């Protein structure tokens, strides 16, 4: 059973590439960002607590996302594509325990490599159609700062375990998918 992390900065193309991978490998797509946005859209108690944090481009607390991931793994029967999780090393450590608890192992972490100017350009472009309240210039800058300070070390965490695969995230979308799939095929 495949358990893959799709990793990269905001704007790296995780959402787009997730669609291809989910279709090809019949994976369950678990995006913590999507799950959190649903809480806000549904105006749940949790949604009300996290809205201002997400609007500021900061990470919500680990406990919240870890509970979501624990539930998602428990329900899954087909393999998971993690998108937007883990976002810091503490979450990566918990993910290891959760996977082990469910008798699973991580296949690999695929990181999409995209230069910062291109990330900003893509997010500002997306802002015109996404309707996401965190797709504005100020918040984008904060999200990139959070990524560099807290999320980037997650790639090193998996590098040390021999599970980090880097893929060029620039260029033709289908060519990027093909590179990702080639890497997954080597490791499955
Ligand atoms: P994303 O859709 O992955 O870009 O996430 C949008 C926002 O949701 C982030 O800026 C964070 O505020 C929050 N978020 C998503 N995933 C996580 C996570 N694993 N840990 C903490 N906050 C998260």
PDB file of C-alpha atoms and ligand atoms in Angstrom:
ATOM      1  CA  UNK A   1       0.000   0.000   0.000  1.00  0.00           C
ATOM      2  CA  UNK A   2       1.392   3.381  -1.015  1.00  0.00           C
ATOM      3  CA  UNK A   3       1.674   6.160   1.568  1.00  0.00           C
ATOM      4  CA  UNK A   4       3.180   9.212  -0.085  1.00  0.00           C
ATOM      5  CA  UNK A   5       3.813  12.772   1.051  1.00  0.00           C
ATOM      6  CA  UNK A   6       3.599  15.392  -1.673  1.00  0.00           C
ATOM      7  CA  UNK A   7       5.764  18.217  -0.415  1.00  0.00           C
ATOM      8  CA  UNK A   8       6.623  21.740  -1.545  1.00  0.00           C
ATOM      9  CA  UNK A   9       6.132  25.426  -0.837  1.00  0.00           C
ATOM     10  CA  UNK A  10       2.720  27.033  -1.225  1.00  0.00           C
ATOM     11  CA  UNK A  11       2.267  27.478  -4.971  1.00  0.00           C
ATOM     12  CA  UNK A  12       4.586  24.590  -5.884  1.00  0.00           C
ATOM     13  CA  UNK A  13       1.748  22.722  -7.596  1.00  0.00           C
ATOM     14  CA  UNK A  14       0.872  20.129  -4.946  1.00  0.00           C
ATOM     15  CA  UNK A  15      -2.850  20.395  -5.613  1.00  0.00           C
ATOM     16  CA  UNK A  16      -2.484  19.956  -9.382  1.00  0.00           C
ATOM     17  CA  UNK A  17      -0.082  17.036  -9.101  1.00  0.00           C
ATOM     18  CA  UNK A  18      -2.209  15.389  -6.414  1.00  0.00           C
ATOM     19  CA  UNK A  19      -5.030  15.026  -8.933  1.00  0.00           C
ATOM     20  CA  UNK A  20      -2.808  12.986 -11.290  1.00  0.00           C
ATOM     21  CA  UNK A  21      -1.373  10.791  -8.549  1.00  0.00           C
ATOM     22  CA  UNK A  22      -4.712  10.082  -6.949  1.00  0.00           C
ATOM     23  CA  UNK A  23      -6.137   8.996 -10.291  1.00  0.00           C
ATOM     24  CA  UNK A  24      -3.150   6.858 -11.258  1.00  0.00           C
ATOM     25  CA  UNK A  25      -2.699   5.048  -7.945  1.00  0.00           C
ATOM     26  CA  UNK A  26      -6.280   5.257  -6.596  1.00  0.00           C
ATOM     27  CA  UNK A  27      -5.073   6.963  -3.451  1.00  0.00           C
ATOM     28  CA  UNK A  28      -7.032   8.739  -0.818  1.00  0.00           C
ATOM     29  CA  UNK A  29      -6.108  12.443  -1.090  1.00  0.00           C
ATOM     30  CA  UNK A  30      -5.709  13.925   2.382  1.00  0.00           C
ATOM     31  CA  UNK A  31      -5.124  17.682   2.218  1.00  0.00           C
ATOM     32  CA  UNK A  32      -5.051  19.271   5.664  1.00  0.00           C
ATOM     33  CA  UNK A  33      -5.569  22.689   4.029  1.00  0.00           C
ATOM     34  CA  UNK A  34      -8.786  21.435   2.361  1.00  0.00           C
ATOM     35  CA  UNK A  35     -10.009  19.837   5.606  1.00  0.00           C
ATOM     36  CA  UNK A  36      -9.353  23.057   7.529  1.00  0.00           C
ATOM     37  CA  UNK A  37     -11.031  25.227   4.867  1.00  0.00           C
ATOM     38  CA  UNK A  38     -14.078  22.950   5.077  1.00  0.00           C
ATOM     39  CA  UNK A  39     -14.296  23.576   8.838  1.00  0.00           C
ATOM     40  CA  UNK A  40     -14.309  27.328   8.110  1.00  0.00           C
ATOM     41  CA  UNK A  41     -16.885  27.024   5.303  1.00  0.00           C
ATOM     42  CA  UNK A  42     -19.140  24.917   7.574  1.00  0.00           C
ATOM     43  CA  UNK A  43     -18.710  27.530  10.327  1.00  0.00           C
ATOM     44  CA  UNK A  44     -17.905  24.879  12.942  1.00  0.00           C
ATOM     45  CA  UNK A  45     -16.459  25.823  16.346  1.00  0.00           C
ATOM     46  CA  UNK A  46     -13.051  24.693  15.098  1.00  0.00           C
ATOM     47  CA  UNK A  47     -13.513  26.707  11.895  1.00  0.00           C
ATOM     48  CA  UNK A  48     -14.167  29.861  13.897  1.00  0.00           C
ATOM     49  CA  UNK A  49     -11.016  29.306  15.983  1.00  0.00           C
ATOM     50  CA  UNK A  50      -8.671  28.758  13.019  1.00  0.00           C
ATOM     51  CA  UNK A  51      -9.918  31.347  10.512  1.00  0.00           C
ATOM     52  CA  UNK A  52      -7.794  34.260  11.730  1.00  0.00           C
ATOM     53  CA  UNK A  53      -4.676  32.051  11.959  1.00  0.00           C
ATOM     54  CA  UNK A  54      -5.108  30.821   8.380  1.00  0.00           C
ATOM     55  CA  UNK A  55      -5.897  34.328   7.135  1.00  0.00           C
ATOM     56  CA  UNK A  56      -2.613  35.484   8.664  1.00  0.00           C
ATOM     57  CA  UNK A  57      -0.727  32.724   6.813  1.00  0.00           C
ATOM     58  CA  UNK A  58       0.372  31.005  10.023  1.00  0.00           C
ATOM     59  CA  UNK A  59       0.229  27.317  10.831  1.00  0.00           C
ATOM     60  CA  UNK A  60      -2.648  26.075  12.990  1.00  0.00           C
ATOM     61  CA  UNK A  61      -1.738  24.033  16.066  1.00  0.00           C
ATOM     62  CA  UNK A  62      -0.325  20.545  15.626  1.00  0.00           C
ATOM     63  CA  UNK A  63      -3.034  18.902  17.793  1.00  0.00           C
ATOM     64  CA  UNK A  64      -5.748  19.984  15.364  1.00  0.00           C
ATOM     65  CA  UNK A  65      -4.170  18.578  12.217  1.00  0.00           C
ATOM     66  CA  UNK A  66      -2.816  15.463  13.929  1.00  0.00           C
ATOM     67  CA  UNK A  67      -6.307  14.474  15.037  1.00  0.00           C
ATOM     68  CA  UNK A  68      -7.532  14.920  11.447  1.00  0.00           C
ATOM     69  CA  UNK A  69      -4.707  12.763  10.098  1.00  0.00           C
ATOM     70  CA  UNK A  70      -5.216  10.064  12.735  1.00  0.00           C
ATOM     71  CA  UNK A  71      -8.899   9.798  11.748  1.00  0.00           C
ATOM     72  CA  UNK A  72      -8.069   9.781   8.024  1.00  0.00           C
ATOM     73  CA  UNK A  73      -5.511   6.970   8.360  1.00  0.00           C
ATOM     74  CA  UNK A  74      -7.894   4.924  10.500  1.00  0.00           C
ATOM     75  CA  UNK A  75     -10.615   5.135   7.819  1.00  0.00           C
ATOM     76  CA  UNK A  76      -8.386   4.591   4.769  1.00  0.00           C
ATOM     77  CA  UNK A  77      -8.203   1.247   2.958  1.00  0.00           C
ATOM     78  CA  UNK A  78      -6.521   2.205  -0.334  1.00  0.00           C
ATOM     79  CA  UNK A  79      -3.316   4.146   0.458  1.00  0.00           C
ATOM     80  CA  UNK A  80      -2.864   7.845   1.140  1.00  0.00           C
ATOM     81  CA  UNK A  81      -1.448  10.878  -0.590  1.00  0.00           C
ATOM     82  CA  UNK A  82      -0.632  13.410   2.147  1.00  0.00           C
ATOM     83  CA  UNK A  83      -0.812  16.988   0.836  1.00  0.00           C
ATOM     84  CA  UNK A  84       0.124  19.872   3.148  1.00  0.00           C
ATOM     85  CA  UNK A  85       1.099  17.516   5.991  1.00  0.00           C
ATOM     86  CA  UNK A  86       3.512  17.195   7.769  1.00  0.00           C
ATOM     87  CA  UNK A  87       4.228  20.939   7.995  1.00  0.00           C
ATOM     88  CA  UNK A  88       6.902  20.780  10.683  1.00  0.00           C
ATOM     89  CA  UNK A  89       9.246  18.185  12.183  1.00  0.00           C
ATOM     90  CA  UNK A  90       6.990  17.550  15.190  1.00  0.00           C
ATOM     91  CA  UNK A  91       4.158  16.579  12.807  1.00  0.00           C
ATOM     92  CA  UNK A  92       6.558  14.337  10.852  1.00  0.00           C
ATOM     93  CA  UNK A  93       7.520  12.525  14.050  1.00  0.00           C
ATOM     94  CA  UNK A  94       3.879  11.966  14.958  1.00  0.00           C
ATOM     95  CA  UNK A  95       3.107  10.764  11.425  1.00  0.00           C
ATOM     96  CA  UNK A  96       5.732   8.033  11.826  1.00  0.00           C
ATOM     97  CA  UNK A  97       4.044   6.832  15.003  1.00  0.00           C
ATOM     98  CA  UNK A  98       0.577   6.977  13.457  1.00  0.00           C
ATOM     99  CA  UNK A  99       1.652   5.019  10.370  1.00  0.00           C
ATOM    100  CA  UNK A 100       3.344   2.400  12.578  1.00  0.00           C
ATOM    101  CA  UNK A 101       0.234   2.161  14.753  1.00  0.00           C
ATOM    102  CA  UNK A 102      -1.738   1.269  11.622  1.00  0.00           C
ATOM    103  CA  UNK A 103       0.942  -1.154  10.374  1.00  0.00           C
ATOM    104  CA  UNK A 104       2.070   1.114   7.541  1.00  0.00           C
ATOM    105  CA  UNK A 105       5.263   2.673   6.266  1.00  0.00           C
ATOM    106  CA  UNK A 106       5.925   5.807   4.278  1.00  0.00           C
ATOM    107  CA  UNK A 107       6.790   5.047   0.626  1.00  0.00           C
ATOM    108  CA  UNK A 108       8.560   8.399   0.106  1.00  0.00           C
ATOM    109  CA  UNK A 109       8.260  12.168   0.336  1.00  0.00           C
ATOM    110  CA  UNK A 110       8.226  13.777  -3.111  1.00  0.00           C
ATOM    111  CA  UNK A 111       9.237  17.422  -3.006  1.00  0.00           C
ATOM    112  CA  UNK A 112       8.391  19.800  -5.839  1.00  0.00           C
ATOM    113  CA  UNK A 113      11.244  22.216  -6.366  1.00  0.00           C
ATOM    114  CA  UNK A 114      10.144  25.697  -7.563  1.00  0.00           C
ATOM    115  CA  UNK A 115      12.035  29.032  -7.203  1.00  0.00           C
ATOM    116  CA  UNK A 116      10.499  31.649  -4.902  1.00  0.00           C
ATOM    117  CA  UNK A 117       9.727  34.264  -7.618  1.00  0.00           C
ATOM    118  CA  UNK A 118       7.744  31.642  -9.517  1.00  0.00           C
ATOM    119  CA  UNK A 119       5.861  30.607  -6.343  1.00  0.00           C
ATOM    120  CA  UNK A 120       4.757  34.197  -5.746  1.00  0.00           C
ATOM    121  CA  UNK A 121       3.797  34.651  -9.402  1.00  0.00           C
ATOM    122  CA  UNK A 122       1.677  31.470  -9.370  1.00  0.00           C
ATOM    123  CA  UNK A 123      -0.077  32.330  -6.114  1.00  0.00           C
ATOM    124  CA  UNK A 124      -0.948  35.840  -7.249  1.00  0.00           C
ATOM    125  CA  UNK A 125      -2.290  34.343 -10.486  1.00  0.00           C
ATOM    126  CA  UNK A 126      -4.303  31.784  -8.503  1.00  0.00           C
ATOM    127  CA  UNK A 127      -5.630  34.558  -6.262  1.00  0.00           C
ATOM    128  CA  UNK A 128      -7.633  35.921  -9.201  1.00  0.00           C
ATOM    129  CA  UNK A 129      -9.782  32.780  -9.287  1.00  0.00           C
ATOM    130  CA  UNK A 130      -9.305  30.820  -6.048  1.00  0.00           C
ATOM    131  CA  UNK A 131     -11.429  32.946  -3.752  1.00  0.00           C
ATOM    132  CA  UNK A 132      -9.009  31.905  -0.991  1.00  0.00           C
ATOM    133  CA  UNK A 133      -8.686  34.609   1.632  1.00  0.00           C
ATOM    134  CA  UNK A 134      -5.012  33.668   2.170  1.00  0.00           C
ATOM    135  CA  UNK A 135      -4.078  34.222  -1.499  1.00  0.00           C
ATOM    136  CA  UNK A 136      -3.107  37.902  -1.143  1.00  0.00           C
ATOM    137  CA  UNK A 137       0.363  39.412  -1.246  1.00  0.00           C
ATOM    138  CA  UNK A 138       0.758  40.027   2.486  1.00  0.00           C
ATOM    139  CA  UNK A 139      -0.400  36.547   3.512  1.00  0.00           C
ATOM    140  CA  UNK A 140       1.560  34.875   0.727  1.00  0.00           C
ATOM    141  CA  UNK A 141       4.759  36.387   2.166  1.00  0.00           C
ATOM    142  CA  UNK A 142       3.897  35.045   5.629  1.00  0.00           C
ATOM    143  CA  UNK A 143       3.095  31.609   4.255  1.00  0.00           C
ATOM    144  CA  UNK A 144       6.465  31.468   2.506  1.00  0.00           C
ATOM    145  CA  UNK A 145       8.206  32.571   5.730  1.00  0.00           C
ATOM    146  CA  UNK A 146       6.412  29.854   7.728  1.00  0.00           C
ATOM    147  CA  UNK A 147       7.384  27.367   5.038  1.00  0.00           C
ATOM    148  CA  UNK A 148      11.071  28.256   5.176  1.00  0.00           C
ATOM    149  CA  UNK A 149      11.291  28.382   8.949  1.00  0.00           C
ATOM    150  CA  UNK A 150       9.137  25.407   9.911  1.00  0.00           C
ATOM    151  CA  UNK A 151       8.305  23.224   6.912  1.00  0.00           C
ATOM    152  CA  UNK A 152      11.561  23.012   4.964  1.00  0.00           C
ATOM    153  CA  UNK A 153      13.296  21.047   7.788  1.00  0.00           C
ATOM    154  CA  UNK A 154      10.759  18.252   7.164  1.00  0.00           C
ATOM    155  CA  UNK A 155      12.575  17.463   3.876  1.00  0.00           C
ATOM    156  CA  UNK A 156      15.857  16.993   5.816  1.00  0.00           C
ATOM    157  CA  UNK A 157      14.065  14.764   8.322  1.00  0.00           C
ATOM    158  CA  UNK A 158      13.144  12.381   5.476  1.00  0.00           C
ATOM    159  CA  UNK A 159      16.452  12.888   3.650  1.00  0.00           C
ATOM    160  CA  UNK A 160      18.205  11.327   6.647  1.00  0.00           C
ATOM    161  CA  UNK A 161      15.903   8.324   6.331  1.00  0.00           C
ATOM    162  CA  UNK A 162      16.588   7.974   2.595  1.00  0.00           C
ATOM    163  CA  UNK A 163      12.959   8.767   1.782  1.00  0.00           C
ATOM    164  CA  UNK A 164      13.286  12.233   0.230  1.00  0.00           C
ATOM    165  CA  UNK A 165      12.866  12.492  -3.551  1.00  0.00           C
ATOM    166  CA  UNK A 166      13.298  15.876  -5.249  1.00  0.00           C
ATOM    167  CA  UNK A 167      11.516  16.638  -8.519  1.00  0.00           C
ATOM    168  CA  UNK A 168      11.808  19.765 -10.673  1.00  0.00           C
ATOM    169  CA  UNK A 169       8.467  21.555 -10.325  1.00  0.00           C
ATOM    170  CA  UNK A 170       8.983  23.908 -13.281  1.00  0.00           C
ATOM    171  CA  UNK A 171       7.711  23.336 -16.793  1.00  0.00           C
ATOM    172  CA  UNK A 172       5.032  21.214 -18.377  1.00  0.00           C
ATOM    173  CA  UNK A 173       2.534  19.849 -15.833  1.00  0.00           C
ATOM    174  CA  UNK A 174       2.363  16.410 -17.468  1.00  0.00           C
ATOM    175  CA  UNK A 175       6.163  16.169 -17.634  1.00  0.00           C
ATOM    176  CA  UNK A 176       6.335  16.936 -13.905  1.00  0.00           C
ATOM    177  CA  UNK A 177       3.747  14.205 -13.212  1.00  0.00           C
ATOM    178  CA  UNK A 178       5.790  11.759 -15.277  1.00  0.00           C
ATOM    179  CA  UNK A 179       8.918  12.542 -13.202  1.00  0.00           C
ATOM    180  CA  UNK A 180       7.011  12.038  -9.960  1.00  0.00           C
ATOM    181  CA  UNK A 181       5.528   8.758 -11.153  1.00  0.00           C
ATOM    182  CA  UNK A 182       8.953   7.489 -12.282  1.00  0.00           C
ATOM    183  CA  UNK A 183      10.295   8.125  -8.768  1.00  0.00           C
ATOM    184  CA  UNK A 184       7.341   6.421  -7.092  1.00  0.00           C
ATOM    185  CA  UNK A 185       7.682   3.382  -9.368  1.00  0.00           C
ATOM    186  CA  UNK A 186      11.284   2.950  -8.152  1.00  0.00           C
ATOM    187  CA  UNK A 187      10.164   2.855  -4.560  1.00  0.00           C
ATOM    188  CA  UNK A 188       6.870   1.050  -4.470  1.00  0.00           C
TER     189      UNK A 188
HETATM  190  P1  LIG B   1      -2.563  24.723   2.240  1.00  0.00           P
HETATM  191  O1  LIG B   1      -3.898  24.545   1.577  1.00  0.00           O
HETATM  192  O2  LIG B   1      -1.838  23.413   2.428  1.00  0.00           O
HETATM  193  O3  LIG B   1      -1.713  25.765   1.559  1.00  0.00           O
HETATM  194  O4  LIG B   1      -2.850  25.260   3.714  1.00  0.00           O
HETATM  195  C1  LIG B   1      -3.502  26.495   3.945  1.00  0.00           C
HETATM  196  C2  LIG B   1      -3.351  26.890   5.407  1.00  0.00           C
HETATM  197  O5  LIG B   1      -3.918  25.873   6.242  1.00  0.00           O
HETATM  198  C3  LIG B   1      -1.923  27.042   5.899  1.00  0.00           C
HETATM  199  O6  LIG B   1      -1.397  28.333   5.619  1.00  0.00           O
HETATM  200  C4  LIG B   1      -2.097  26.800   7.397  1.00  0.00           C
HETATM  201  O7  LIG B   1      -2.675  27.940   8.026  1.00  0.00           O
HETATM  202  C5  LIG B   1      -3.147  25.710   7.426  1.00  0.00           C
HETATM  203  N1  LIG B   1      -2.548  24.339   7.384  1.00  0.00           N
HETATM  204  C6  LIG B   1      -2.680  23.421   6.384  1.00  0.00           C
HETATM  205  N2  LIG B   1      -2.039  22.274   6.693  1.00  0.00           N
HETATM  206  C7  LIG B   1      -1.490  22.477   7.913  1.00  0.00           C
HETATM  207  C8  LIG B   1      -0.679  21.665   8.771  1.00  0.00           C
HETATM  208  N3  LIG B   1      -0.308  20.422   8.440  1.00  0.00           N
HETATM  209  N4  LIG B   1      -0.293  22.200   9.961  1.00  0.00           N
HETATM  210  C9  LIG B   1      -0.654  23.448  10.325  1.00  0.00           C
HETATM  211  N5  LIG B   1      -1.396  24.270   9.560  1.00  0.00           N
HETATM  212  C10 LIG B   1      -1.818  23.793   8.354  1.00  0.00           C
END
